[in-house]
mmCIF file of C-alpha atoms in Angstrom:
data_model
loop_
_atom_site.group_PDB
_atom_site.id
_atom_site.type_symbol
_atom_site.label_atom_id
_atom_site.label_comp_id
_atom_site.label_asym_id
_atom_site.label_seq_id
_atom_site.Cartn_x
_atom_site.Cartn_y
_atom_site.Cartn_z
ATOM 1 C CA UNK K 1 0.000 0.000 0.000
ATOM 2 C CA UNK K 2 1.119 3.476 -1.130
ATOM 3 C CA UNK K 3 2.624 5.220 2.418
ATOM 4 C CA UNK K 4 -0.051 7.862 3.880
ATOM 5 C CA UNK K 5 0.675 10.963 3.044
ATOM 6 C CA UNK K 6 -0.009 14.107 5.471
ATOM 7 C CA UNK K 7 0.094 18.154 4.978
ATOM 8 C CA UNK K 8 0.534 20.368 7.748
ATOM 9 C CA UNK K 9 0.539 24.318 7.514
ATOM 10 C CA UNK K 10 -0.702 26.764 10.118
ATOM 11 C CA UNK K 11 -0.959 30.324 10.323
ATOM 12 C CA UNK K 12 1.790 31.035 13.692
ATOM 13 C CA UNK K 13 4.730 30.653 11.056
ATOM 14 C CA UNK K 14 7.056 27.892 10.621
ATOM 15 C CA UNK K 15 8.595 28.444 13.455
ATOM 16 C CA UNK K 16 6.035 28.256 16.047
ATOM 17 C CA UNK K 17 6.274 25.812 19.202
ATOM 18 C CA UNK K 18 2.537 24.578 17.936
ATOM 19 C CA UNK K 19 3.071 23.350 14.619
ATOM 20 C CA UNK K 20 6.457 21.620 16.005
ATOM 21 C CA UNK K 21 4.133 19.819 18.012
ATOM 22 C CA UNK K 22 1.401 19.122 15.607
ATOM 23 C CA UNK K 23 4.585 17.319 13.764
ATOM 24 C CA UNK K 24 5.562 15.159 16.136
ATOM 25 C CA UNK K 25 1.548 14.440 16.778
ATOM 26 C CA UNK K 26 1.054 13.261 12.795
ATOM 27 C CA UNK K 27 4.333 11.272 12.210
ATOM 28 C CA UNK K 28 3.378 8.345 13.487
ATOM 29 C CA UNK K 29 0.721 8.207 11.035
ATOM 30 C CA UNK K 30 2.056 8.394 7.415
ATOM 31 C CA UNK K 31 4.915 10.670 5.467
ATOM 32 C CA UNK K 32 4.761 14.949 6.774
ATOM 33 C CA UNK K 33 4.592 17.658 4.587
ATOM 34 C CA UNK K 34 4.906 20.539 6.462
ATOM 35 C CA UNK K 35 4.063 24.188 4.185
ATOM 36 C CA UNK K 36 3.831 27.032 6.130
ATOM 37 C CA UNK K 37 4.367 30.829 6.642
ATOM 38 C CA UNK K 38 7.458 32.637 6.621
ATOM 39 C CA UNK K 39 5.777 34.347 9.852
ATOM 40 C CA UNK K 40 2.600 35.269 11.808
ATOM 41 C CA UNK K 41 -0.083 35.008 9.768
ATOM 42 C CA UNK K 42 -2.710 35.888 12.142
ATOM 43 C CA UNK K 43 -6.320 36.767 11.173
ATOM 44 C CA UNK K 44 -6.090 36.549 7.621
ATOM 45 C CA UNK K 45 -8.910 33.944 7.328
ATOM 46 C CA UNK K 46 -9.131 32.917 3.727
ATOM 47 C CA UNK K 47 -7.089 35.574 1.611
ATOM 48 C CA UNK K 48 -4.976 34.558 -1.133
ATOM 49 C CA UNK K 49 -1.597 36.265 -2.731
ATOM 50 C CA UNK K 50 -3.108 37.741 -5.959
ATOM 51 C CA UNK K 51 -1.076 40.939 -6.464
ATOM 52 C CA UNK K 52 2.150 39.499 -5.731
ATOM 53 C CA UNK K 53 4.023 36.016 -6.548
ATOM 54 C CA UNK K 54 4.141 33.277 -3.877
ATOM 55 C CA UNK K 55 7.448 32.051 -2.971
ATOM 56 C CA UNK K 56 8.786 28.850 -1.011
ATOM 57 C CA UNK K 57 11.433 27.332 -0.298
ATOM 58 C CA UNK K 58 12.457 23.497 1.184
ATOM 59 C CA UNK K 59 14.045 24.085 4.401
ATOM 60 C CA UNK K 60 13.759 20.410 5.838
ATOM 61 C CA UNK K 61 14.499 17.068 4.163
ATOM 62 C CA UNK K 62 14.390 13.431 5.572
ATOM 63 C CA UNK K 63 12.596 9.937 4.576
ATOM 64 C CA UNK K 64 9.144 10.843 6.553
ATOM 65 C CA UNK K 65 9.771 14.801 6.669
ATOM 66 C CA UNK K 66 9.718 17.198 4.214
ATOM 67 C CA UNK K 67 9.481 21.383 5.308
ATOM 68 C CA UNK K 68 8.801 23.976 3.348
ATOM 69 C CA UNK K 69 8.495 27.463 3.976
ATOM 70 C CA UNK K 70 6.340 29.918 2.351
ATOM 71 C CA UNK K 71 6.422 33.758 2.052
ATOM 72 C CA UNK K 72 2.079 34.546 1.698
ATOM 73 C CA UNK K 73 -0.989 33.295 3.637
ATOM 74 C CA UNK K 74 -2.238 30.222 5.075
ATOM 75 C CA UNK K 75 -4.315 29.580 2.072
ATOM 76 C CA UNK K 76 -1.412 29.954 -0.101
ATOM 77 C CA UNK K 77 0.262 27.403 1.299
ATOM 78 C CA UNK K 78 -2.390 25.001 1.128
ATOM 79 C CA UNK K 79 -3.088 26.074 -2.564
ATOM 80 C CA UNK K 80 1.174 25.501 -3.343
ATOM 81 C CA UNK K 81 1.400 22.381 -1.505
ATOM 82 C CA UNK K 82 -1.656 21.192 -3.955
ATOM 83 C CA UNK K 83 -0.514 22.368 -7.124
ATOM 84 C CA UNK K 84 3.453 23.012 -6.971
ATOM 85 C CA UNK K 85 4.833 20.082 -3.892
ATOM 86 C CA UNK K 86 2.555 17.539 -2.925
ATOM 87 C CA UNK K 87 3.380 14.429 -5.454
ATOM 88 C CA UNK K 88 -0.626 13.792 -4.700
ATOM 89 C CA UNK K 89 -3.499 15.202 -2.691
ATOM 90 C CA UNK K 90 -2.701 13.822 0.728
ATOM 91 C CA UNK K 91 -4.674 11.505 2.783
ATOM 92 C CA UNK K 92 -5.221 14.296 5.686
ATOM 93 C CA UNK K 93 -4.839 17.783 6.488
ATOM 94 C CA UNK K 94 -3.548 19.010 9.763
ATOM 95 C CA UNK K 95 -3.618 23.103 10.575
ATOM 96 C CA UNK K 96 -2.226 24.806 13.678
ATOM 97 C CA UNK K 97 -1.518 24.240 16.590
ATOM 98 C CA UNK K 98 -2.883 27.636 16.932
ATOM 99 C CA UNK K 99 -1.725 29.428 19.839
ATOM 100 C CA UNK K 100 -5.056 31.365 20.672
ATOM 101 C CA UNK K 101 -8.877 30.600 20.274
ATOM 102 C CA UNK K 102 -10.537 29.823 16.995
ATOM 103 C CA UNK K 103 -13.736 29.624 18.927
ATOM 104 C CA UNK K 104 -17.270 31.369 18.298
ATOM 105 C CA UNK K 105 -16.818 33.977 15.248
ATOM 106 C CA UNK K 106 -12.809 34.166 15.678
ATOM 107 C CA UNK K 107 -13.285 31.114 12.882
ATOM 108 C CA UNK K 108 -14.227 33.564 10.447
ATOM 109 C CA UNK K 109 -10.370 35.417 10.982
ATOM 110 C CA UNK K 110 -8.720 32.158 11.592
ATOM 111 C CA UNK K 111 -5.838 31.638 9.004
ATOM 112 C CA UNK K 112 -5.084 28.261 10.939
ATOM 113 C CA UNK K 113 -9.168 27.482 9.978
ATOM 114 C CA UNK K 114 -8.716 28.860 6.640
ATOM 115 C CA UNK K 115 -5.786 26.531 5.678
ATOM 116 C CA UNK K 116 -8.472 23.563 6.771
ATOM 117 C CA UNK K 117 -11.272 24.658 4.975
ATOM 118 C CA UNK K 118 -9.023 25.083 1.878
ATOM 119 C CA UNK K 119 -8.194 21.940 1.987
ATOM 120 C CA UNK K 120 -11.317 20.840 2.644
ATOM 121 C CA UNK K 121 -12.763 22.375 -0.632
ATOM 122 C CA UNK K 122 -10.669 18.862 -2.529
ATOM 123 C CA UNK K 123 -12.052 16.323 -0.294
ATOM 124 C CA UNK K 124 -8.954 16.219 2.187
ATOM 125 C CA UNK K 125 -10.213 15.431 5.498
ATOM 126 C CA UNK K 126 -9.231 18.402 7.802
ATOM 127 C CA UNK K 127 -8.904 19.329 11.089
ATOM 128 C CA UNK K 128 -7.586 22.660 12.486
ATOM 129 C CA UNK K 129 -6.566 22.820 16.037
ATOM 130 C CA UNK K 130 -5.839 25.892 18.616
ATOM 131 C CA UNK K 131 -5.230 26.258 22.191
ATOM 132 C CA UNK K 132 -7.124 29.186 24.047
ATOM 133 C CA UNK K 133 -3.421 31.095 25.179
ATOM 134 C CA UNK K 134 -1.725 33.507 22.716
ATOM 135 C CA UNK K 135 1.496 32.500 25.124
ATOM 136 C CA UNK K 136 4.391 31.746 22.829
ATOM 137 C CA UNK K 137 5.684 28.837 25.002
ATOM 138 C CA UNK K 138 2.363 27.580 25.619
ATOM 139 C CA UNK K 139 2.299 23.578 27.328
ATOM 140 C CA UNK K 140 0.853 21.510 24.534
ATOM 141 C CA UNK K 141 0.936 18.226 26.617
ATOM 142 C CA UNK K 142 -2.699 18.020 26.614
ATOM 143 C CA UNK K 143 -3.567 18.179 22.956
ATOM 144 C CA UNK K 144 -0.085 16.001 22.374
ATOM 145 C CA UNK K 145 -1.686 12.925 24.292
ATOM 146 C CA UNK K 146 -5.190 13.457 23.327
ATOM 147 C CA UNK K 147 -5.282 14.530 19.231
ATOM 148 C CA UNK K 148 -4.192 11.258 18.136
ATOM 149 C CA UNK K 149 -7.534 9.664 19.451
ATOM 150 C CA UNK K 150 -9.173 12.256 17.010
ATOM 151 C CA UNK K 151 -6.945 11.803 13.686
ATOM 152 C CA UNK K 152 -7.216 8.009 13.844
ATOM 153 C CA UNK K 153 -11.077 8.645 13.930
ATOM 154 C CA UNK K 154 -10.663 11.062 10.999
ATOM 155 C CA UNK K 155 -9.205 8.331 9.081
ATOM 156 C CA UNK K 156 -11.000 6.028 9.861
ATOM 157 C CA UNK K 157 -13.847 7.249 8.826
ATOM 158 C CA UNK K 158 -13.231 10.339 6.715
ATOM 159 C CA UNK K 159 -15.051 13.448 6.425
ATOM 160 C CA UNK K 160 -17.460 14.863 4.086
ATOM 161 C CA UNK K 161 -16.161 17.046 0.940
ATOM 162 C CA UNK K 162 -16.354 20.938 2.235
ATOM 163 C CA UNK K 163 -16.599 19.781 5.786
ATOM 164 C CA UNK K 164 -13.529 20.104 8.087
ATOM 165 C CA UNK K 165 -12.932 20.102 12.343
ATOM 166 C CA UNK K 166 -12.323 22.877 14.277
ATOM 167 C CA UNK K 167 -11.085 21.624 17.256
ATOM 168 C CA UNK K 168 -10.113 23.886 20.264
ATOM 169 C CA UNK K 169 -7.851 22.825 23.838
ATOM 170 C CA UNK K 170 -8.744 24.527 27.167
ATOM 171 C CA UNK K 171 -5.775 25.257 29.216
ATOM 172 C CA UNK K 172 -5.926 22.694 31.586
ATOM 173 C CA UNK K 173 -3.556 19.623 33.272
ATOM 174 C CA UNK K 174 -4.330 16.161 31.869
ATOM 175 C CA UNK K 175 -5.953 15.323 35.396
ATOM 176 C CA UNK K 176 -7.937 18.033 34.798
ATOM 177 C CA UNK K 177 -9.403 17.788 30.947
ATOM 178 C CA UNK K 178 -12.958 16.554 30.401
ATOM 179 C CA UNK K 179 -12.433 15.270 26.651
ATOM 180 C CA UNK K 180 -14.145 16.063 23.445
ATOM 181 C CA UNK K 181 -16.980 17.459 23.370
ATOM 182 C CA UNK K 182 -18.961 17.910 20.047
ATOM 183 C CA UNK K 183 -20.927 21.519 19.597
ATOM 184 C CA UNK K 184 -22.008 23.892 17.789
ATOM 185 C CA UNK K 185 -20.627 27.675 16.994
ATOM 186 C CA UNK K 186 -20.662 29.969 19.930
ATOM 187 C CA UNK K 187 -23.686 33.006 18.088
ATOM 188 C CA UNK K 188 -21.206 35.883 18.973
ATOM 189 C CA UNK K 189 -18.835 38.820 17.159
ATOM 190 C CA UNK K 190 -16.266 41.295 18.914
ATOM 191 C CA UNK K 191 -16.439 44.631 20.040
ATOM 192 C CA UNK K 192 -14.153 46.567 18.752
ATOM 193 C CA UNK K 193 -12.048 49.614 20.675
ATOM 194 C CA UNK K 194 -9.430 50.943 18.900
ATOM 195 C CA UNK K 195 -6.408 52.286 21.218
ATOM 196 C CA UNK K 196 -4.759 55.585 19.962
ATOM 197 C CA UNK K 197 -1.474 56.028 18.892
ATOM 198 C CA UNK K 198 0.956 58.058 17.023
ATOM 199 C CA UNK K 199 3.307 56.348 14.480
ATOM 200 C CA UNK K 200 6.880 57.021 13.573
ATOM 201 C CA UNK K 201 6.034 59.372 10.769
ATOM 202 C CA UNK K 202 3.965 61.771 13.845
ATOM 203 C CA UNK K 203 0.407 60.461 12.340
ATOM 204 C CA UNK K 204 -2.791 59.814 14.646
ATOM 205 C CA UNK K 205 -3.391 55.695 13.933
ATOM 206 C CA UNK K 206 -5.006 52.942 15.977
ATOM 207 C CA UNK K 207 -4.555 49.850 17.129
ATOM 208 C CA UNK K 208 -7.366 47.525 17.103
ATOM 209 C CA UNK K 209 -8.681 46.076 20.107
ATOM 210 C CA UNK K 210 -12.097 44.385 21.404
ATOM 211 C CA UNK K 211 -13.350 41.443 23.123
ATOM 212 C CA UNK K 212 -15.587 38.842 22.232
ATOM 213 C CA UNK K 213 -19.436 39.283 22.735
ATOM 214 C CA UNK K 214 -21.054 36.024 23.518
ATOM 215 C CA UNK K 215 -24.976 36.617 22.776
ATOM 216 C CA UNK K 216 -26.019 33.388 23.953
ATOM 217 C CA UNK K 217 -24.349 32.409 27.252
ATOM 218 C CA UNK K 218 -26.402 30.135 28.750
ATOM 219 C CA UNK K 219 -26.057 27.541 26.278
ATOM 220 C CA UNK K 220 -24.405 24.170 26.924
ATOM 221 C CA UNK K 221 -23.805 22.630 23.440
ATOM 222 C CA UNK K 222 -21.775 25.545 22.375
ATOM 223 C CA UNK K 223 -18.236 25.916 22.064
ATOM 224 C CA UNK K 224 -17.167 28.529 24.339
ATOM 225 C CA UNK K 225 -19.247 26.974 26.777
ATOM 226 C CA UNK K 226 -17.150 23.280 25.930
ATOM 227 C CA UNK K 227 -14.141 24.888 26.444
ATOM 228 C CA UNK K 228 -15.095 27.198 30.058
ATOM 229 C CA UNK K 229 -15.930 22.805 31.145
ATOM 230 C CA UNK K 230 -12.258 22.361 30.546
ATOM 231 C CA UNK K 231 -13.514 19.788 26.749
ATOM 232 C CA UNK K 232 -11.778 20.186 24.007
ATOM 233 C CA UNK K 233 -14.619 21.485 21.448
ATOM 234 C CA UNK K 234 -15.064 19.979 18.112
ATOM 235 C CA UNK K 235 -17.707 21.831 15.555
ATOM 236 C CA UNK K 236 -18.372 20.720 12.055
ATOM 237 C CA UNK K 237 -17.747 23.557 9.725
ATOM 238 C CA UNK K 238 -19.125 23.525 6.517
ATOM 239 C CA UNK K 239 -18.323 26.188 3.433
ATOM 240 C CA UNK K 240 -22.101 26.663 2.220
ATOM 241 C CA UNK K 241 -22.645 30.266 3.469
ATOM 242 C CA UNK K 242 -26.523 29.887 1.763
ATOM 243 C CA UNK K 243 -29.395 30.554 3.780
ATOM 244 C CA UNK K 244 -32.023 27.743 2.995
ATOM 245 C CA UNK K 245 -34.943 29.502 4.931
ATOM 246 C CA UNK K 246 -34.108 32.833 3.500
ATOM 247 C CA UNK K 247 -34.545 31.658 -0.170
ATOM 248 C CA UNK K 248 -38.105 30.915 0.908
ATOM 249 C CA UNK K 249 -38.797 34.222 2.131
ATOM 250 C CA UNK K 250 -37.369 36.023 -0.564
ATOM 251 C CA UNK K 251 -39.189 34.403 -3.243
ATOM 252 C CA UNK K 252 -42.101 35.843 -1.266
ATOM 253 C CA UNK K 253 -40.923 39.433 -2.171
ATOM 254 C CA UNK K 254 -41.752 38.979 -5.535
ATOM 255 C CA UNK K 255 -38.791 40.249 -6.872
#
């Protein structure tokens, strides 16, 4: 049988202590194709390189790892490793380990969910994982001795074309973590408060700030709500943006 062949790309850079860990997580589990950003990547959800070329580079070499490093988005990478690296489309897709929440709306700005869902778009089962600290040196050990559970159930039984995981870690001891817990997508969006500043040049600019706004906190089967219960969450996310019900009630307008 033709040796299993895995992509991983995030959107922390390729230098981040979470996608040296998602490595080490996949390798038992077929060949590792690692294409990711030069650096941070943050927040660019799905946007592509179309004004300027894409360039990578191999970095890494051996018999079951291959690195590459790529100077555009999350999505580029996925789109390169595709069409310029990969000999084939691989048998998984593996983004992240994010070091922040992808929870509630933050999956709409997630480059580390973006890189899924693009891969999810061919029919490679995907899963894009994030732990709820921004710290640099965050501990990984729970997601380390807990993910594989999840990827051999991934390929095992696959996923639907255009569906992917997101998957997001509490930070928690192992003692202390509940599991997965499978929910939906926290209703929510940020408020934004942008902090004043003056840049080099002497010009008024802003910083963007904000905090999420969860509009429906009392509900148990969402993410956020998974992850304050110390579970890992795992929602299905689909591409299809259409609103079935809506088509019904506009074709009442008479348009």
């Amino acid at each position: 049988m033709e040796e299993r062949l895995i992509l991983i790309s995030n959107d922390d850079g390729i230098s981040s202590k979470g996608i040296d860990t998602l490595i080490r997580i996949a390798q038992p589990y077929g060949k590792v194709v690692v294409v990711a950003p030069a650096n941070a990547q943050s927040g660019k959800s799905h946007s592509v390189s179309l004004t300027r070329p894409v360039r990578f580079e191999k970095i890494y070499d051996s018999e079951n790892l291959e690195k590459y490093v790529l100077y555009g988005t999350p999505v580029d990478c996925v789109k390169s490793a595709l069409t310029k690296i990969l000999p084939r489309k691989p048998d998984l897709m593996l983004s992240g380990i994010n070091h922040g929440s992808n929870t509630a709306i933050s999956l709409i700005y997630s480059g580390t969910m973006g890189a899924a869902i693009e891969a999810s778009f061919y029919g490679i089962p995907s899963i894009g994982l994030s732990i709820v600290t921004h710290d640099l040196d965050a501990d990984f050990s729970v997601v380390e001795k807990t993910a594989p559970a999840l990827i051999e159930k991934v390929l095992e039984h696959g996923m639907p074309e255009m569906v992917s995981l997101n998957v997001n870690y509490p930070v928690c001891q192992l003692n202390d973590f509940n599991g997965f817990k499978i929910c939906s997508q926290t209703k929510s969006y940020w408020y934004e408060d942008f902090e004043e500043t003056v840049d080099k040049y002497g010009n008024q600019a802003y910083y963007q700030r904000g905090h999420l706004v969860n509009i429906e906190p009392d509900n148990k089967d969402c993410d956020e709500s998974a992850i304050a219960g110390n579970y890992a969450s795992i929602v299905p996310v689909k591409v299809d943006f259409t609103d079935y019900k809506m088509i019904d009630e506009l074709k009442k307008w008479n348009l």
